[in-house]
Coordinates of C-alpha atoms and ligand atoms in Angstrom, one line a residue:
M139 CA -56.8 -241.4 89.6
N140 CA -55.8 -243.0 86.3
V141 CA -52.1 -242.1 85.9
L142 CA -49.5 -242.6 83.1
I143 CA -45.8 -242.5 84.0
T144 CA -43.5 -242.2 80.9
G145 CA -40.0 -243.5 81.4
G146 CA -41.1 -245.6 84.3
A147 CA -38.5 -248.3 83.7
G148 CA -35.6 -245.7 84.1
F149 CA -34.0 -244.4 87.3
I150 CA -36.3 -241.7 88.6
G151 CA -39.3 -243.2 86.8
S152 CA -39.1 -246.6 88.5
N153 CA -38.5 -245.0 91.9
L154 CA -41.6 -242.9 91.2
V155 CA -43.6 -246.0 90.3
H156 CA -42.8 -247.6 93.6
Y157 CA -43.3 -244.4 95.5
L158 CA -46.8 -243.7 94.0
H159 CA -47.8 -247.3 94.5
D160 CA -46.8 -247.1 98.2
H161 CA -48.4 -243.6 98.8
R162 CA -51.4 -243.7 96.6
P163 CA -52.4 -247.5 96.5
D164 CA -55.8 -246.7 94.9
W165 CA -54.2 -245.0 91.8
K166 CA -54.3 -247.0 88.6
I167 CA -50.7 -246.8 87.2
T168 CA -49.7 -247.4 83.7
V169 CA -46.0 -247.2 82.7
V170 CA -44.9 -246.4 79.1
D171 CA -41.3 -247.0 78.3
A172 CA -39.4 -247.8 75.1
L173 CA -36.8 -249.8 77.1
T174 CA -33.8 -248.1 75.6
Y175 CA -30.4 -248.9 77.0
A176 CA -31.4 -246.9 80.1
G177 CA -34.7 -248.7 80.7
N178 CA -34.8 -251.9 82.7
L179 CA -38.1 -253.7 83.3
H180 CA -36.6 -255.5 86.2
N181 CA -36.8 -252.1 88.2
I182 CA -40.6 -252.4 88.4
S183 CA -41.1 -256.1 87.7
S184 CA -42.3 -256.9 91.2
L185 CA -45.3 -254.6 90.7
V186 CA -45.9 -255.5 87.0
D187 CA -45.8 -259.2 87.7
A188 CA -48.2 -258.8 90.6
G189 CA -50.7 -257.0 88.3
K190 CA -50.4 -253.8 90.4
V191 CA -48.9 -251.7 87.5
T192 CA -49.5 -252.0 83.8
F193 CA -46.5 -251.9 81.5
V194 CA -46.7 -250.8 77.9
K195 CA -43.7 -250.9 75.7
C196 CA -44.0 -247.8 73.5
D197 CA -41.7 -245.2 71.9
I198 CA -43.1 -241.7 72.7
S199 CA -41.8 -240.4 69.4
D200 CA -44.3 -242.7 67.6
A201 CA -47.3 -240.3 67.5
E202 CA -49.7 -243.0 66.3
S203 CA -49.0 -245.4 69.1
V204 CA -49.1 -242.6 71.7
H205 CA -52.5 -241.4 70.5
A206 CA -53.9 -245.0 70.3
L207 CA -52.8 -245.6 73.9
F208 CA -54.4 -242.4 75.2
E209 CA -57.6 -243.0 73.3
K210 CA -57.8 -246.5 74.8
D211 CA -56.9 -245.7 78.4
Q212 CA -58.1 -242.1 78.9
F213 CA -55.4 -241.1 81.4
E214 CA -56.3 -238.3 83.9
M215 CA -52.7 -237.4 84.9
V216 CA -49.4 -237.8 83.2
F217 CA -46.0 -237.8 84.8
H218 CA -43.6 -237.4 81.9
L219 CA -40.1 -238.6 82.6
A220 CA -39.1 -240.5 79.5
A221 CA -36.1 -238.9 78.0
E222 CA -32.6 -239.4 76.8
S223 CA -30.8 -238.1 79.9
H224 CA -27.0 -238.4 79.7
V225 CA -25.1 -235.2 78.8
D226 CA -22.0 -237.1 77.6
R227 CA -24.1 -239.1 75.1
S228 CA -25.7 -235.9 73.8
I229 CA -22.3 -234.5 73.1
H230 CA -21.5 -237.6 70.9
S231 CA -24.9 -237.4 69.1
A232 CA -27.9 -235.1 69.7
S233 CA -30.5 -236.6 67.3
E234 CA -32.0 -239.1 69.8
F235 CA -32.3 -236.3 72.3
V236 CA -34.3 -234.1 69.9
R237 CA -36.4 -237.1 68.8
T238 CA -37.4 -238.3 72.3
N239 CA -37.2 -235.2 74.4
V240 CA -38.7 -232.7 71.9
L241 CA -40.9 -234.7 69.5
G242 CA -41.8 -237.2 72.2
T243 CA -43.0 -234.5 74.5
Q244 CA -45.0 -232.8 71.7
N245 CA -46.8 -236.2 71.0
L246 CA -47.7 -236.6 74.7
L247 CA -49.0 -233.0 74.8
D248 CA -51.1 -233.5 71.7
A249 CA -52.5 -236.7 73.0
S250 CA -53.1 -235.2 76.5
L251 CA -55.1 -232.4 74.9
A252 CA -57.1 -234.8 72.7
V253 CA -58.4 -236.9 75.6
G254 CA -58.7 -234.1 78.2
V255 CA -55.9 -235.0 80.6
K256 CA -56.5 -233.1 83.9
R257 CA -52.8 -232.5 84.8
F258 CA -49.6 -232.9 82.8
M259 CA -46.5 -233.1 85.0
H260 CA -43.4 -232.3 83.0
I261 CA -40.2 -233.5 84.7
S262 CA -37.4 -231.2 83.6
T263 CA -34.0 -230.3 85.0
D264 CA -32.1 -227.4 86.4
E265 CA -29.7 -227.9 83.6
V266 CA -32.0 -225.8 81.4
Y267 CA -30.7 -222.7 83.2
G268 CA -27.1 -223.3 82.2
S269 CA -24.1 -222.8 84.5
L270 CA -23.6 -220.8 87.7
G271 CA -20.4 -219.2 89.0
A272 CA -19.2 -219.6 92.6
T273 CA -22.3 -217.8 94.1
G274 CA -26.0 -217.5 93.4
K275 CA -28.8 -220.0 92.7
F276 CA -31.2 -220.6 89.9
T277 CA -34.8 -219.3 90.5
E278 CA -37.8 -220.0 88.3
L279 CA -37.2 -216.6 86.8
T280 CA -33.7 -217.3 85.7
P281 CA -33.6 -217.2 81.9
L282 CA -33.2 -220.6 80.1
D283 CA -29.6 -220.8 78.9
P284 CA -28.8 -224.4 78.2
T285 CA -25.2 -225.5 77.5
S286 CA -25.3 -229.2 76.4
P287 CA -27.5 -230.6 73.6
Y288 CA -29.3 -232.6 76.4
A289 CA -30.1 -229.4 78.3
A290 CA -31.2 -227.7 75.1
S291 CA -33.6 -230.5 74.2
K292 CA -35.1 -230.3 77.7
A293 CA -35.4 -226.5 77.5
S294 CA -37.2 -226.9 74.1
S295 CA -39.6 -229.4 75.7
D296 CA -40.2 -226.9 78.6
L297 CA -41.1 -224.2 76.1
L298 CA -43.5 -226.6 74.3
V299 CA -45.2 -227.4 77.6
E300 CA -45.6 -223.7 78.4
A301 CA -47.0 -223.1 74.9
F302 CA -49.6 -225.8 75.3
H303 CA -50.7 -224.2 78.6
K304 CA -50.9 -220.7 77.2
T305 CA -52.4 -221.6 73.9
H306 CA -54.7 -224.5 74.7
G307 CA -55.2 -224.1 78.5
L308 CA -53.7 -227.6 79.1
D309 CA -53.1 -227.9 82.9
T310 CA -49.3 -228.3 83.1
I311 CA -46.6 -228.1 85.8
I312 CA -42.9 -228.0 85.0
T313 CA -40.5 -229.3 87.6
R314 CA -36.7 -228.5 87.4
C315 CA -34.7 -230.7 89.8
T316 CA -31.0 -230.8 90.6
N317 CA -28.9 -234.0 90.3
N318 CA -30.6 -237.1 91.7
Y319 CA -28.9 -240.2 93.2
G320 CA -30.2 -243.4 94.7
P321 CA -31.1 -247.0 93.7
Y322 CA -31.6 -248.1 90.1
Q323 CA -29.5 -245.2 88.6
F324 CA -27.8 -246.4 85.4
P325 CA -24.1 -246.7 86.0
E326 CA -23.1 -244.2 83.3
K327 CA -24.0 -241.4 85.7
F328 CA -21.4 -240.0 88.1
I329 CA -22.3 -241.5 91.5
P330 CA -23.2 -245.1 90.4
L331 CA -20.3 -245.2 88.0
F332 CA -17.9 -244.2 90.8
I333 CA -19.4 -246.6 93.3
S334 CA -19.4 -249.6 90.9
N335 CA -15.9 -248.8 89.5
A336 CA -14.5 -248.5 93.1
M337 CA -16.2 -251.8 94.0
E338 CA -14.3 -253.4 91.1
D339 CA -11.1 -251.6 92.0
K340 CA -11.2 -249.7 88.7
S341 CA -10.1 -246.1 88.2
L342 CA -12.6 -243.3 88.8
P343 CA -12.5 -240.9 85.8
L344 CA -12.9 -237.4 87.3
Y345 CA -13.4 -234.7 84.6
G346 CA -11.3 -231.6 84.5
D347 CA -10.0 -230.3 87.9
G348 CA -12.8 -232.2 89.7
M349 CA -14.1 -229.0 91.2
N350 CA -17.4 -228.8 89.3
V351 CA -20.2 -228.5 91.8
R352 CA -23.5 -230.3 91.8
S353 CA -26.4 -230.1 94.2
W354 CA -27.5 -233.6 95.1
L355 CA -31.0 -234.8 96.0
Y356 CA -31.9 -238.3 97.1
V357 CA -34.4 -239.7 94.6
T358 CA -37.3 -240.3 97.0
D359 CA -37.2 -236.6 98.0
H360 CA -37.8 -235.9 94.3
C361 CA -40.7 -238.3 94.1
D362 CA -42.2 -236.7 97.2
A363 CA -42.0 -233.3 95.5
L364 CA -43.6 -234.6 92.4
L365 CA -46.6 -236.2 94.3
L366 CA -47.2 -233.0 96.3
L367 CA -47.1 -230.8 93.2
S368 CA -49.3 -233.1 91.2
E369 CA -52.0 -232.6 93.9
Q370 CA -51.4 -229.1 95.1
G371 CA -49.2 -227.3 92.6
E372 CA -50.6 -224.4 90.6
S373 CA -51.4 -225.0 86.9
G374 CA -49.0 -223.2 84.4
Q375 CA -46.2 -222.9 87.0
A376 CA -42.6 -224.1 87.0
Y377 CA -41.1 -225.2 90.3
N378 CA -37.4 -225.8 91.2
I379 CA -36.6 -228.8 93.3
G380 CA -33.2 -229.4 94.9
G381 CA -30.8 -230.2 97.6
D382 CA -30.0 -227.8 100.4
D383 CA -26.8 -225.9 100.9
D384 CA -25.0 -228.9 102.5
A385 CA -25.8 -231.0 99.4
E386 CA -23.8 -228.7 97.1
I387 CA -20.5 -230.5 96.8
P388 CA -17.5 -230.5 94.4
N389 CA -17.2 -233.8 92.5
K390 CA -13.8 -234.5 93.9
V391 CA -15.3 -234.5 97.5
V392 CA -18.0 -236.8 96.4
A393 CA -15.5 -239.2 94.8
E394 CA -13.4 -239.1 98.0
A395 CA -16.4 -239.9 100.1
I396 CA -17.3 -242.9 97.9
C397 CA -13.7 -244.2 98.3
S398 CA -13.7 -243.7 102.0
A399 CA -17.1 -245.4 102.5
L400 CA -16.0 -248.4 100.5
D401 CA -12.6 -248.5 102.2
K402 CA -10.8 -248.0 98.9
P403 CA -7.7 -245.9 98.2
S404 CA -8.5 -242.4 96.9
A405 CA -5.6 -243.1 94.4
L406 CA -8.3 -244.8 92.3
I407 CA -9.5 -241.2 91.4
Q408 CA -7.9 -240.1 88.2
L409 CA -8.3 -236.7 86.6
V410 CA -9.2 -237.1 83.0
T411 CA -9.9 -234.8 80.0
D412 CA -12.8 -232.5 80.8
R413 CA -16.3 -232.8 79.3
L414 CA -16.8 -230.2 76.5
A415 CA -18.6 -227.1 77.8
H416 CA -18.8 -228.7 81.3
D417 CA -21.2 -226.6 83.4
R418 CA -19.3 -225.4 86.5
R419 CA -22.0 -225.3 89.1
Y420 CA -25.7 -226.0 89.6
A421 CA -27.8 -225.0 92.6
V422 CA -31.5 -224.1 92.9
D423 CA -33.5 -221.8 95.1
F424 CA -36.4 -224.1 96.1
S425 CA -38.3 -221.5 98.2
K426 CA -41.2 -221.5 95.6
I427 CA -42.1 -225.1 96.1
H428 CA -41.5 -224.8 99.8
Q429 CA -44.0 -221.9 100.1
A430 CA -46.5 -223.6 97.8
V431 CA -46.7 -227.1 99.2
G432 CA -44.3 -227.2 102.2
W433 CA -41.7 -229.4 100.5
E434 CA -38.0 -229.5 101.5
P435 CA -35.3 -232.2 101.2
S436 CA -35.4 -234.7 104.0
V437 CA -32.4 -237.0 103.3
P438 CA -29.0 -235.5 104.2
F439 CA -26.3 -236.3 101.5
E440 CA -24.1 -238.4 103.9
D441 CA -27.1 -240.7 104.7
G442 CA -28.3 -240.9 101.1
L443 CA -24.8 -241.7 99.8
L444 CA -24.5 -244.6 102.4
R445 CA -27.9 -245.9 101.5
T446 CA -27.1 -245.7 97.8
I447 CA -23.7 -247.5 98.3
A448 CA -25.5 -250.2 100.3
W449 CA -28.0 -250.7 97.5
Y450 CA -25.3 -251.1 94.9
Q451 CA -23.5 -253.6 97.2
E452 CA -26.7 -255.6 97.7
N453 CA -27.7 -255.5 94.0
R454 CA -24.3 -256.3 92.4
S455 CA -25.9 -258.5 89.7
W456 CA -28.2 -255.6 88.6
W457 CA -25.2 -253.4 87.6
E458 CA -22.8 -256.1 86.7
E459 CA -25.2 -257.3 84.0
I460 CA -25.5 -253.7 82.6
K461 CA -21.8 -253.1 82.7
S462 CA -21.0 -256.3 80.9
G463 CA -23.4 -255.7 78.0
D464 CA -23.5 -252.9 75.3
Y465 CA -22.5 -250.4 78.0
R466 CA -19.0 -251.8 77.9
D467 CA -18.6 -250.6 74.3
Y468 CA -19.9 -247.1 75.2
Y469 CA -17.4 -247.0 78.1
E470 CA -14.5 -248.0 75.9
R471 CA -15.4 -245.4 73.3
H472 CA -16.1 -242.6 75.8
Y473 CA -13.2 -243.0 78.2
S474 CA -10.4 -244.5 76.2
G475 CA -7.7 -241.8 75.5
R476 CA -9.3 -239.4 77.9
Ligands
NAD153 P1 -33.1 -242.5 82.7 O1 -32.2 -242.3 81.5 O2 -32.6 -243.4 83.8 O3 -34.5 -243.1 82.3 C1 -35.1 -242.6 81.1 C2 -36.2 -243.7 80.7 O4 -36.9 -243.2 79.6 C3 -35.6 -245.0 80.4 O5 -36.4 -246.0 81.0 C4 -35.8 -245.1 78.9 O6 -36.0 -246.4 78.4 C5 -37.0 -244.2 78.6 N1 -37.0 -243.7 77.3 C6 -36.0 -243.1 76.6 N2 -36.4 -242.8 75.4 C7 -37.7 -243.1 75.2 C8 -38.7 -243.1 74.2 N3 -38.4 -242.5 73.0 N4 -39.9 -243.5 74.5 C9 -40.3 -244.1 75.7 N5 -39.4 -244.2 76.7 C10 -38.1 -243.7 76.5 O7 -33.4 -241.0 83.2 P2 -33.6 -240.5 84.7 O8 -32.4 -240.1 85.3 O9 -34.5 -241.4 85.4 O10 -34.4 -239.1 84.3 C11 -35.8 -239.1 84.2 C12 -36.3 -237.7 83.9 O11 -35.9 -236.8 84.9 C13 -35.7 -237.2 82.6 O12 -36.7 -236.5 81.9 C14 -34.6 -236.2 83.1 O13 -34.4 -235.2 82.1 C15 -35.2 -235.7 84.4 N6 -34.2 -235.4 85.4 C16 -33.2 -236.2 85.8 C17 -32.3 -235.9 86.8 C18 -31.2 -236.8 87.2 O14 -30.4 -236.4 88.0 N7 -31.2 -238.1 86.8 C19 -32.4 -234.6 87.4 C20 -33.5 -233.8 87.0 C21 -34.3 -234.2 86.0
TYD154 P1 -23.6 -236.6 85.5 O1 -23.9 -237.7 86.5 O2 -23.3 -237.0 84.1 O3 -24.7 -235.5 85.7 P2 -24.8 -234.1 85.0 O4 -23.8 -233.9 84.0 O5 -26.2 -234.1 84.4 O6 -24.7 -233.1 86.2 O7 -22.3 -235.9 86.1 C1 -22.3 -235.3 87.4 C2 -20.9 -234.6 87.5 O8 -19.9 -235.5 87.5 C3 -20.6 -233.6 86.4 O9 -20.0 -232.5 86.9 C4 -19.7 -234.4 85.5 C5 -18.9 -235.3 86.5 N1 -18.5 -236.6 85.9 C6 -17.2 -237.0 86.1 O10 -16.3 -236.2 86.6 N2 -16.8 -238.2 85.6 C7 -17.6 -239.0 84.9 O11 -17.2 -240.1 84.5 C8 -19.0 -238.6 84.8 C9 -20.0 -239.5 84.1 C10 -19.4 -237.4 85.4

């Protein structure tokens, strides 16, 4: 199988590159990534340097480059993960989100149609469904009702994918996963930010009352679901992917678990001004993917969190380099005065 992974130098993308290389060693894997602030070639350099994965630096919003690449390489399957992915940044400015997430997706769909891609895996998010109250879960039939500009751009890309399936018969699958965590996650996101700040004895900025709830999935469980769906999922369908009931946890409890695992005082946790329009709770019903391909989460949150903390301890230079670069300016701008 000749496979393209977009966004393969980012968090989930780089985990997927390693996962597919391990589980489908005969697949020919090409990674396309623009190496934005969130992309880091180091995440996949062991495979690229060994000639096992091909890396192409390319911005998916550049239609000409995308078409030229597809014409040259004639991919059979696309795993589309490239995106602007951080809600807070989309609140500061939405234009990059529309450019990459909407226009970039359209370019990939056009190019996939042009060369006859056999399956287009569109990696989306449960955030397209909006916010839940204290009870209930998102199903695939829940109407799209995004809150943040990030979620709105992902919902737009989902609709484009559906339209290419209905109009042109392109073989597509949309996946909507809950919050991921694990190695290589950029330290602007909640769990790696709190782990790395705690390791540096810095305060942990918890938004609002700290009682927003997320459903957490260890990243390799997500990769497992994507591989199963790429081979056995039904064309034209959307599938929710997510943690089980035990992985639905208020942010404050996750923050306390991080402090406790690192033997740091929970006094490091500081309530700060809430995110605008902060979705209260996410949780998905994943019975559809379970019935279709037998998938379910395999890593309990407690284990996954300890594994993740261990990775950030063993790879301190990876995140220290990021946190001392341009990211420091973002951090100052975003958190000062909160
Ligand atoms: P990430 O921000 O860590 O990585 C995104 C990657 O896309 C980076 O390597 C970046 O360089 C690349 N990229 C950005 N703009 C690009 C462009 N114009 N052209 C080419 N490459 C570009 O994101 P992530 O957390 O790994 O998320 C990957 C995908 O999974 C996204 O589509 C996201 O919406 C989705 N998702 C993420 C989560 C989560 O919890 N992180 C949950 C569900 C779905
Ligand atoms: P995040 O990792 O940004 O993922 P998402 O917003 O896509 O769910 O945030 C996860 C949760 O953590 C969310 O409820 C917001 C909260 N949060 C904080 O409390 N403080 C922070 O500094 C960040 C980045 C997030």
